[in-house]
Amino acid sequence: MNQGDHIPAVQKPTLRTVEALNIFNLLLLQLVALIFFQRIPAWPTILVGNALVIGLILVLARESEFNSRPWIVFFRDWLPVPLILYTFKETYLMVHPINPVDYDWLLIDLDRWLFGTDPTRWLAQYASPVLTEYLQIIYSTFYVFPLLLIIFLYRSRRQKDFHFAVFIIAFGFYLSYIGYFLIPALGPRFTLHDFLTLDRELPGLAVSKLIRWFINTAENIPPDALNPAAFAQRDTFPSGHTEITLIVMVLSTKFRLRSQWLFYPVGISLIFATVYLRYHYVVDLIAGAIFMIITLAAAPFIDRWWSRRATQRGSKEPSPPVAEAVK
């Protein structure tokens, strides 16, 4: 290299808003794990795992912008979806060790103050195998619900709408995790009812029992556990099911999707199922609706702020804020 020659600057990729959100969330979880490392046995796994995921986000961002291989672009587009589940399971390793006190008593008192009774017990008089079967099936589609929305947008090549939907859904999930740390609770199926007799008290028709087994297994509850509450996740308040379902319903209207005729009846049924099936207190649903409002109000501002920041620091001109897609 001759004297005076300059080494070309390494171009930095322009991170999308959802990528910046994921990196911030992963770093925050690492910080929490470090602060409470004496209480969290899995803290080394959290630190290493999150560091690797952050590296993957950065590598995909760079490779998709400067090489543009289709499979890399596809992987980058869809990586935020499994990261929602990844961080959700990570909270399971942290919430109860950090805050071992369950606040179900508070949520029960709030329900009784609002309604004068326990809504899950009151609804028991209207239970039927047909209704239970329908609602258990609907409840099991929770993660499919937002996935369908973004698939519809992706297949329609509405990239701005797709990226905004992915960002706001991830943002909504991560906000709900804050509630799990602050007010951990098990839910009425453990406190107001006997978890071990749920199949007898709320029988379905054909698949309800199998779906419950699958959900319990996904929530780390062994099928033969004598004390299932010891294994359960403290993810009751706020109701993420309510928050995310409402977000999907609102976005389906904003994006003028023809499939909104499906999202609204299924969404309303899903929200009702959270109480009927004894997963949530009604106050959880109210909190979920409040978190939905906060998410929808804050997301466009965060997106515009990050896009301006990316414009100032990035070496390439970024796309306009994805929040513009919902105006």
PDB file of C-alpha atoms in Angstrom, residues 47-238:
ATOM      1  CA  LEU A  47     -25.109 -13.510  29.201  1.00  0.00           C
ATOM      2  CA  VAL A  48     -23.566 -15.760  26.569  1.00  0.00           C
ATOM      3  CA  GLY A  49     -26.817 -16.530  24.770  1.00  0.00           C
ATOM      4  CA  ASN A  50     -27.838 -12.887  24.494  1.00  0.00           C
ATOM      5  CA  ALA A  51     -24.375 -11.867  23.303  1.00  0.00           C
ATOM      6  CA  LEU A  52     -24.571 -14.459  20.528  1.00  0.00           C
ATOM      7  CA  VAL A  53     -28.046 -13.305  19.508  1.00  0.00           C
ATOM      8  CA  ILE A  54     -26.924  -9.665  19.410  1.00  0.00           C
ATOM      9  CA  GLY A  55     -24.017 -10.704  17.209  1.00  0.00           C
ATOM     10  CA  LEU A  56     -26.413 -12.557  14.913  1.00  0.00           C
ATOM     11  CA  ILE A  57     -28.640  -9.474  14.591  1.00  0.00           C
ATOM     12  CA  LEU A  58     -25.664  -7.290  13.637  1.00  0.00           C
ATOM     13  CA  VAL A  59     -24.232  -9.813  11.172  1.00  0.00           C
ATOM     14  CA  LEU A  60     -27.576 -10.298   9.431  1.00  0.00           C
ATOM     15  CA  ALA A  61     -28.134  -6.539   9.227  1.00  0.00           C
ATOM     16  CA  ARG A  62     -24.748  -6.007   7.605  1.00  0.00           C
ATOM     17  CA  GLU A  63     -24.910  -8.985   5.248  1.00  0.00           C
ATOM     18  CA  SER A  64     -28.451  -8.261   4.064  1.00  0.00           C
ATOM     19  CA  GLU A  65     -27.609  -4.627   3.271  1.00  0.00           C
ATOM     20  CA  PHE A  66     -24.236  -5.090   1.595  1.00  0.00           C
ATOM     21  CA  ASN A  67     -24.602  -8.559   0.031  1.00  0.00           C
ATOM     22  CA  SER A  68     -28.383  -8.821  -0.355  1.00  0.00           C
ATOM     23  CA  ARG A  69     -28.571 -12.584  -0.618  1.00  0.00           C
ATOM     24  CA  PRO A  70     -32.305 -13.424  -0.604  1.00  0.00           C
ATOM     25  CA  TRP A  71     -32.060 -16.030   2.143  1.00  0.00           C
ATOM     26  CA  ILE A  72     -30.135 -13.622   4.392  1.00  0.00           C
ATOM     27  CA  VAL A  73     -32.706 -10.889   3.819  1.00  0.00           C
ATOM     28  CA  PHE A  74     -35.485 -13.373   4.608  1.00  0.00           C
ATOM     29  CA  PHE A  75     -33.734 -14.529   7.780  1.00  0.00           C
ATOM     30  CA  ARG A  76     -33.235 -10.926   8.853  1.00  0.00           C
ATOM     31  CA  ASP A  77     -36.887 -10.080   8.224  1.00  0.00           C
ATOM     32  CA  TRP A  78     -38.173 -12.987  10.319  1.00  0.00           C
ATOM     33  CA  LEU A  79     -35.575 -13.246  13.097  1.00  0.00           C
ATOM     34  CA  PRO A  80     -37.534 -10.902  15.442  1.00  0.00           C
ATOM     35  CA  VAL A  81     -40.392 -13.431  15.583  1.00  0.00           C
ATOM     36  CA  PRO A  82     -38.532 -16.298  17.338  1.00  0.00           C
ATOM     37  CA  LEU A  83     -36.720 -13.737  19.487  1.00  0.00           C
ATOM     38  CA  ILE A  84     -40.046 -12.915  21.140  1.00  0.00           C
ATOM     39  CA  LEU A  85     -40.303 -16.519  22.321  1.00  0.00           C
ATOM     40  CA  TYR A  86     -36.606 -16.633  23.190  1.00  0.00           C
ATOM     41  CA  THR A  87     -36.828 -13.646  25.525  1.00  0.00           C
ATOM     42  CA  PHE A  88     -40.136 -14.862  26.954  1.00  0.00           C
ATOM     43  CA  LYS A  89     -38.538 -18.135  28.031  1.00  0.00           C
ATOM     44  CA  GLU A  90     -35.589 -16.170  29.366  1.00  0.00           C
ATOM     45  CA  THR A  91     -37.881 -14.257  31.708  1.00  0.00           C
ATOM     46  CA  TYR A  92     -38.950 -17.624  33.140  1.00  0.00           C
ATOM     47  CA  LEU A  93     -35.373 -18.110  34.335  1.00  0.00           C
ATOM     48  CA  MET A  94     -35.348 -14.695  35.993  1.00  0.00           C
ATOM     49  CA  VAL A  95     -38.732 -13.539  37.299  1.00  0.00           C
ATOM     50  CA  HIS A  96     -39.340 -15.922  40.194  1.00  0.00           C
ATOM     51  CA  PRO A  97     -35.721 -16.050  41.413  1.00  0.00           C
ATOM     52  CA  ILE A  98     -35.597 -12.234  41.472  1.00  0.00           C
ATOM     53  CA  ASN A  99     -39.050 -11.677  42.960  1.00  0.00           C
ATOM     54  CA  PRO A 100     -40.207 -14.866  44.727  1.00  0.00           C
ATOM     55  CA  VAL A 101     -43.390 -13.266  46.104  1.00  0.00           C
ATOM     56  CA  ASP A 102     -46.578 -13.960  44.132  1.00  0.00           C
ATOM     57  CA  TYR A 103     -49.129 -11.143  44.038  1.00  0.00           C
ATOM     58  CA  ASP A 104     -52.221 -13.155  43.185  1.00  0.00           C
ATOM     59  CA  TRP A 105     -53.820 -11.939  46.416  1.00  0.00           C
ATOM     60  CA  LEU A 106     -53.681  -8.371  45.092  1.00  0.00           C
ATOM     61  CA  LEU A 107     -55.214  -9.264  41.737  1.00  0.00           C
ATOM     62  CA  ILE A 108     -57.938 -11.331  43.428  1.00  0.00           C
ATOM     63  CA  ASP A 109     -58.780  -8.407  45.716  1.00  0.00           C
ATOM     64  CA  LEU A 110     -58.967  -6.032  42.747  1.00  0.00           C
ATOM     65  CA  ASP A 111     -61.331  -8.365  40.888  1.00  0.00           C
ATOM     66  CA  ARG A 112     -63.551  -8.687  43.942  1.00  0.00           C
ATOM     67  CA  TRP A 113     -63.524  -4.911  44.428  1.00  0.00           C
ATOM     68  CA  LEU A 114     -64.571  -4.381  40.804  1.00  0.00           C
ATOM     69  CA  PHE A 115     -67.120  -7.191  40.458  1.00  0.00           C
ATOM     70  CA  GLY A 116     -68.015  -8.278  43.977  1.00  0.00           C
ATOM     71  CA  THR A 117     -67.037 -11.853  43.153  1.00  0.00           C
ATOM     72  CA  ASP A 118     -64.397 -14.000  41.479  1.00  0.00           C
ATOM     73  CA  PRO A 119     -65.166 -13.867  37.729  1.00  0.00           C
ATOM     74  CA  THR A 120     -63.709 -17.317  37.010  1.00  0.00           C
ATOM     75  CA  ARG A 121     -65.910 -18.896  39.691  1.00  0.00           C
ATOM     76  CA  TRP A 122     -68.948 -16.975  38.493  1.00  0.00           C
ATOM     77  CA  LEU A 123     -68.399 -18.133  34.903  1.00  0.00           C
ATOM     78  CA  ALA A 124     -68.256 -21.775  36.026  1.00  0.00           C
ATOM     79  CA  GLN A 125     -72.070 -21.907  36.120  1.00  0.00           C
ATOM     80  CA  TYR A 126     -72.143 -21.339  32.348  1.00  0.00           C
ATOM     81  CA  ALA A 127     -69.440 -23.881  31.486  1.00  0.00           C
ATOM     82  CA  SER A 128     -70.199 -26.559  28.917  1.00  0.00           C
ATOM     83  CA  PRO A 129     -67.998 -29.084  27.088  1.00  0.00           C
ATOM     84  CA  VAL A 130     -68.812 -27.502  23.722  1.00  0.00           C
ATOM     85  CA  LEU A 131     -67.900 -23.996  24.875  1.00  0.00           C
ATOM     86  CA  THR A 132     -64.786 -25.259  26.651  1.00  0.00           C
ATOM     87  CA  GLU A 133     -63.627 -27.120  23.546  1.00  0.00           C
ATOM     88  CA  TYR A 134     -64.126 -24.077  21.327  1.00  0.00           C
ATOM     89  CA  LEU A 135     -62.396 -21.657  23.688  1.00  0.00           C
ATOM     90  CA  GLN A 136     -59.495 -24.010  24.424  1.00  0.00           C
ATOM     91  CA  ILE A 137     -58.830 -24.344  20.694  1.00  0.00           C
ATOM     92  CA  ILE A 138     -59.068 -20.575  20.222  1.00  0.00           C
ATOM     93  CA  TYR A 139     -56.773 -19.944  23.193  1.00  0.00           C
ATOM     94  CA  SER A 140     -54.141 -22.232  21.700  1.00  0.00           C
ATOM     95  CA  THR A 141     -53.978 -20.063  18.561  1.00  0.00           C
ATOM     96  CA  PHE A 142     -52.594 -17.055  20.429  1.00  0.00           C
ATOM     97  CA  TYR A 143     -49.147 -17.102  18.821  1.00  0.00           C
ATOM     98  CA  VAL A 144     -50.679 -17.915  15.439  1.00  0.00           C
ATOM     99  CA  PHE A 145     -52.829 -14.777  15.710  1.00  0.00           C
ATOM    100  CA  PRO A 146     -50.070 -12.141  15.265  1.00  0.00           C
ATOM    101  CA  LEU A 147     -48.150 -14.482  12.970  1.00  0.00           C
ATOM    102  CA  LEU A 148     -51.062 -14.547  10.524  1.00  0.00           C
ATOM    103  CA  LEU A 149     -51.140 -10.752  10.440  1.00  0.00           C
ATOM    104  CA  ILE A 150     -47.489 -10.395   9.488  1.00  0.00           C
ATOM    105  CA  ILE A 151     -47.683 -13.306   7.017  1.00  0.00           C
ATOM    106  CA  PHE A 152     -50.551 -11.562   5.216  1.00  0.00           C
ATOM    107  CA  LEU A 153     -48.487  -8.368   5.025  1.00  0.00           C
ATOM    108  CA  TYR A 154     -45.333 -10.172   3.919  1.00  0.00           C
ATOM    109  CA  ARG A 155     -47.069 -12.137   1.177  1.00  0.00           C
ATOM    110  CA  SER A 156     -48.653  -8.901  -0.063  1.00  0.00           C
ATOM    111  CA  ARG A 157     -45.152  -7.359  -0.300  1.00  0.00           C
ATOM    112  CA  ARG A 158     -46.178  -4.518   2.022  1.00  0.00           C
ATOM    113  CA  GLN A 159     -42.721  -4.214   3.498  1.00  0.00           C
ATOM    114  CA  LYS A 160     -43.232  -1.019   5.501  1.00  0.00           C
ATOM    115  CA  ASP A 161     -46.424  -2.363   7.037  1.00  0.00           C
ATOM    116  CA  PHE A 162     -44.724  -5.693   7.721  1.00  0.00           C
ATOM    117  CA  HIS A 163     -41.766  -4.126   9.532  1.00  0.00           C
ATOM    118  CA  PHE A 164     -44.014  -1.844  11.574  1.00  0.00           C
ATOM    119  CA  ALA A 165     -46.247  -4.762  12.591  1.00  0.00           C
ATOM    120  CA  VAL A 166     -43.242  -6.858  13.645  1.00  0.00           C
ATOM    121  CA  PHE A 167     -41.831  -3.935  15.639  1.00  0.00           C
ATOM    122  CA  ILE A 168     -45.026  -3.015  17.436  1.00  0.00           C
ATOM    123  CA  ILE A 169     -45.872  -6.646  18.288  1.00  0.00           C
ATOM    124  CA  ALA A 170     -42.376  -7.201  19.702  1.00  0.00           C
ATOM    125  CA  PHE A 171     -42.615  -3.905  21.593  1.00  0.00           C
ATOM    126  CA  GLY A 172     -45.962  -4.947  23.071  1.00  0.00           C
ATOM    127  CA  PHE A 173     -44.610  -8.292  24.220  1.00  0.00           C
ATOM    128  CA  TYR A 174     -41.530  -6.736  25.830  1.00  0.00           C
ATOM    129  CA  LEU A 175     -43.600  -4.149  27.699  1.00  0.00           C
ATOM    130  CA  SER A 176     -45.748  -6.914  29.164  1.00  0.00           C
ATOM    131  CA  TYR A 177     -42.622  -8.634  30.495  1.00  0.00           C
ATOM    132  CA  ILE A 178     -42.049  -5.627  32.745  1.00  0.00           C
ATOM    133  CA  GLY A 179     -45.291  -6.453  34.526  1.00  0.00           C
ATOM    134  CA  TYR A 180     -44.146 -10.025  35.102  1.00  0.00           C
ATOM    135  CA  PHE A 181     -41.077  -8.769  36.968  1.00  0.00           C
ATOM    136  CA  LEU A 182     -42.968  -6.156  39.001  1.00  0.00           C
ATOM    137  CA  ILE A 183     -46.155  -8.096  39.837  1.00  0.00           C
ATOM    138  CA  PRO A 184     -45.476 -11.818  39.357  1.00  0.00           C
ATOM    139  CA  ALA A 185     -48.596 -13.954  39.650  1.00  0.00           C
ATOM    140  CA  LEU A 186     -49.713 -17.483  38.813  1.00  0.00           C
ATOM    141  CA  GLY A 187     -53.323 -16.977  37.766  1.00  0.00           C
ATOM    142  CA  PRO A 188     -56.668 -18.269  39.087  1.00  0.00           C
ATOM    143  CA  ARG A 189     -56.195 -21.853  37.874  1.00  0.00           C
ATOM    144  CA  PHE A 190     -53.608 -22.178  40.664  1.00  0.00           C
ATOM    145  CA  THR A 191     -55.139 -19.968  43.364  1.00  0.00           C
ATOM    146  CA  LEU A 192     -58.935 -19.930  43.109  1.00  0.00           C
ATOM    147  CA  HIS A 193     -59.184 -23.396  41.574  1.00  0.00           C
ATOM    148  CA  ASP A 194     -57.410 -26.723  41.829  1.00  0.00           C
ATOM    149  CA  PHE A 195     -54.981 -26.995  38.930  1.00  0.00           C
ATOM    150  CA  LEU A 196     -54.866 -30.786  39.224  1.00  0.00           C
ATOM    151  CA  THR A 197     -58.651 -31.166  38.785  1.00  0.00           C
ATOM    152  CA  LEU A 198     -59.059 -28.703  35.912  1.00  0.00           C
ATOM    153  CA  ASP A 199     -59.740 -31.419  33.332  1.00  0.00           C
ATOM    154  CA  ARG A 200     -62.622 -32.716  35.455  1.00  0.00           C
ATOM    155  CA  GLU A 201     -64.042 -29.305  36.321  1.00  0.00           C
ATOM    156  CA  LEU A 202     -63.797 -27.902  32.777  1.00  0.00           C
ATOM    157  CA  PRO A 203     -64.044 -30.917  30.471  1.00  0.00           C
ATOM    158  CA  GLY A 204     -64.011 -30.438  26.735  1.00  0.00           C
ATOM    159  CA  LEU A 205     -64.941 -32.842  23.966  1.00  0.00           C
ATOM    160  CA  ALA A 206     -61.980 -34.225  22.055  1.00  0.00           C
ATOM    161  CA  VAL A 207     -58.803 -32.115  22.172  1.00  0.00           C
ATOM    162  CA  SER A 208     -59.117 -29.807  25.191  1.00  0.00           C
ATOM    163  CA  LYS A 209     -57.152 -32.099  27.482  1.00  0.00           C
ATOM    164  CA  LEU A 210     -54.395 -32.548  24.897  1.00  0.00           C
ATOM    165  CA  ILE A 211     -54.155 -28.795  24.306  1.00  0.00           C
ATOM    166  CA  ARG A 212     -53.912 -28.138  28.050  1.00  0.00           C
ATOM    167  CA  TRP A 213     -51.141 -30.711  28.335  1.00  0.00           C
ATOM    168  CA  PHE A 214     -49.251 -29.037  25.498  1.00  0.00           C
ATOM    169  CA  ILE A 215     -49.655 -25.547  27.003  1.00  0.00           C
ATOM    170  CA  ASN A 216     -48.601 -26.769  30.447  1.00  0.00           C
ATOM    171  CA  THR A 217     -45.561 -28.504  28.972  1.00  0.00           C
ATOM    172  CA  ALA A 218     -44.608 -25.348  27.065  1.00  0.00           C
ATOM    173  CA  GLU A 219     -44.866 -23.487  30.369  1.00  0.00           C
ATOM    174  CA  ASN A 220     -42.399 -25.921  31.995  1.00  0.00           C
ATOM    175  CA  ILE A 221     -45.027 -27.689  34.148  1.00  0.00           C
ATOM    176  CA  PRO A 222     -44.334 -31.454  34.315  1.00  0.00           C
ATOM    177  CA  PRO A 223     -47.477 -33.565  33.792  1.00  0.00           C
ATOM    178  CA  ASP A 224     -46.913 -35.517  37.016  1.00  0.00           C
ATOM    179  CA  ALA A 225     -45.903 -32.577  39.224  1.00  0.00           C
ATOM    180  CA  LEU A 226     -47.447 -32.740  42.704  1.00  0.00           C
ATOM    181  CA  ASN A 227     -46.846 -29.010  43.144  1.00  0.00           C
ATOM    182  CA  PRO A 228     -47.254 -27.549  39.644  1.00  0.00           C
ATOM    183  CA  ALA A 229     -47.149 -23.973  40.958  1.00  0.00           C
ATOM    184  CA  ALA A 230     -43.473 -24.480  41.756  1.00  0.00           C
ATOM    185  CA  PHE A 231     -42.751 -24.853  38.029  1.00  0.00           C
ATOM    186  CA  ALA A 232     -45.258 -22.395  36.553  1.00  0.00           C
ATOM    187  CA  GLN A 233     -44.366 -19.108  34.913  1.00  0.00           C
ATOM    188  CA  ARG A 234     -45.377 -15.908  36.660  1.00  0.00           C
ATOM    189  CA  ASP A 235     -46.811 -14.296  33.526  1.00  0.00           C
ATOM    190  CA  THR A 236     -50.345 -13.337  34.531  1.00  0.00           C
ATOM    191  CA  PHE A 237     -50.207  -9.538  34.911  1.00  0.00           C
ATOM    192  CA  PRO A 238     -50.729  -7.935  32.481  1.00  0.00           C
TER     193      PRO A 238
END
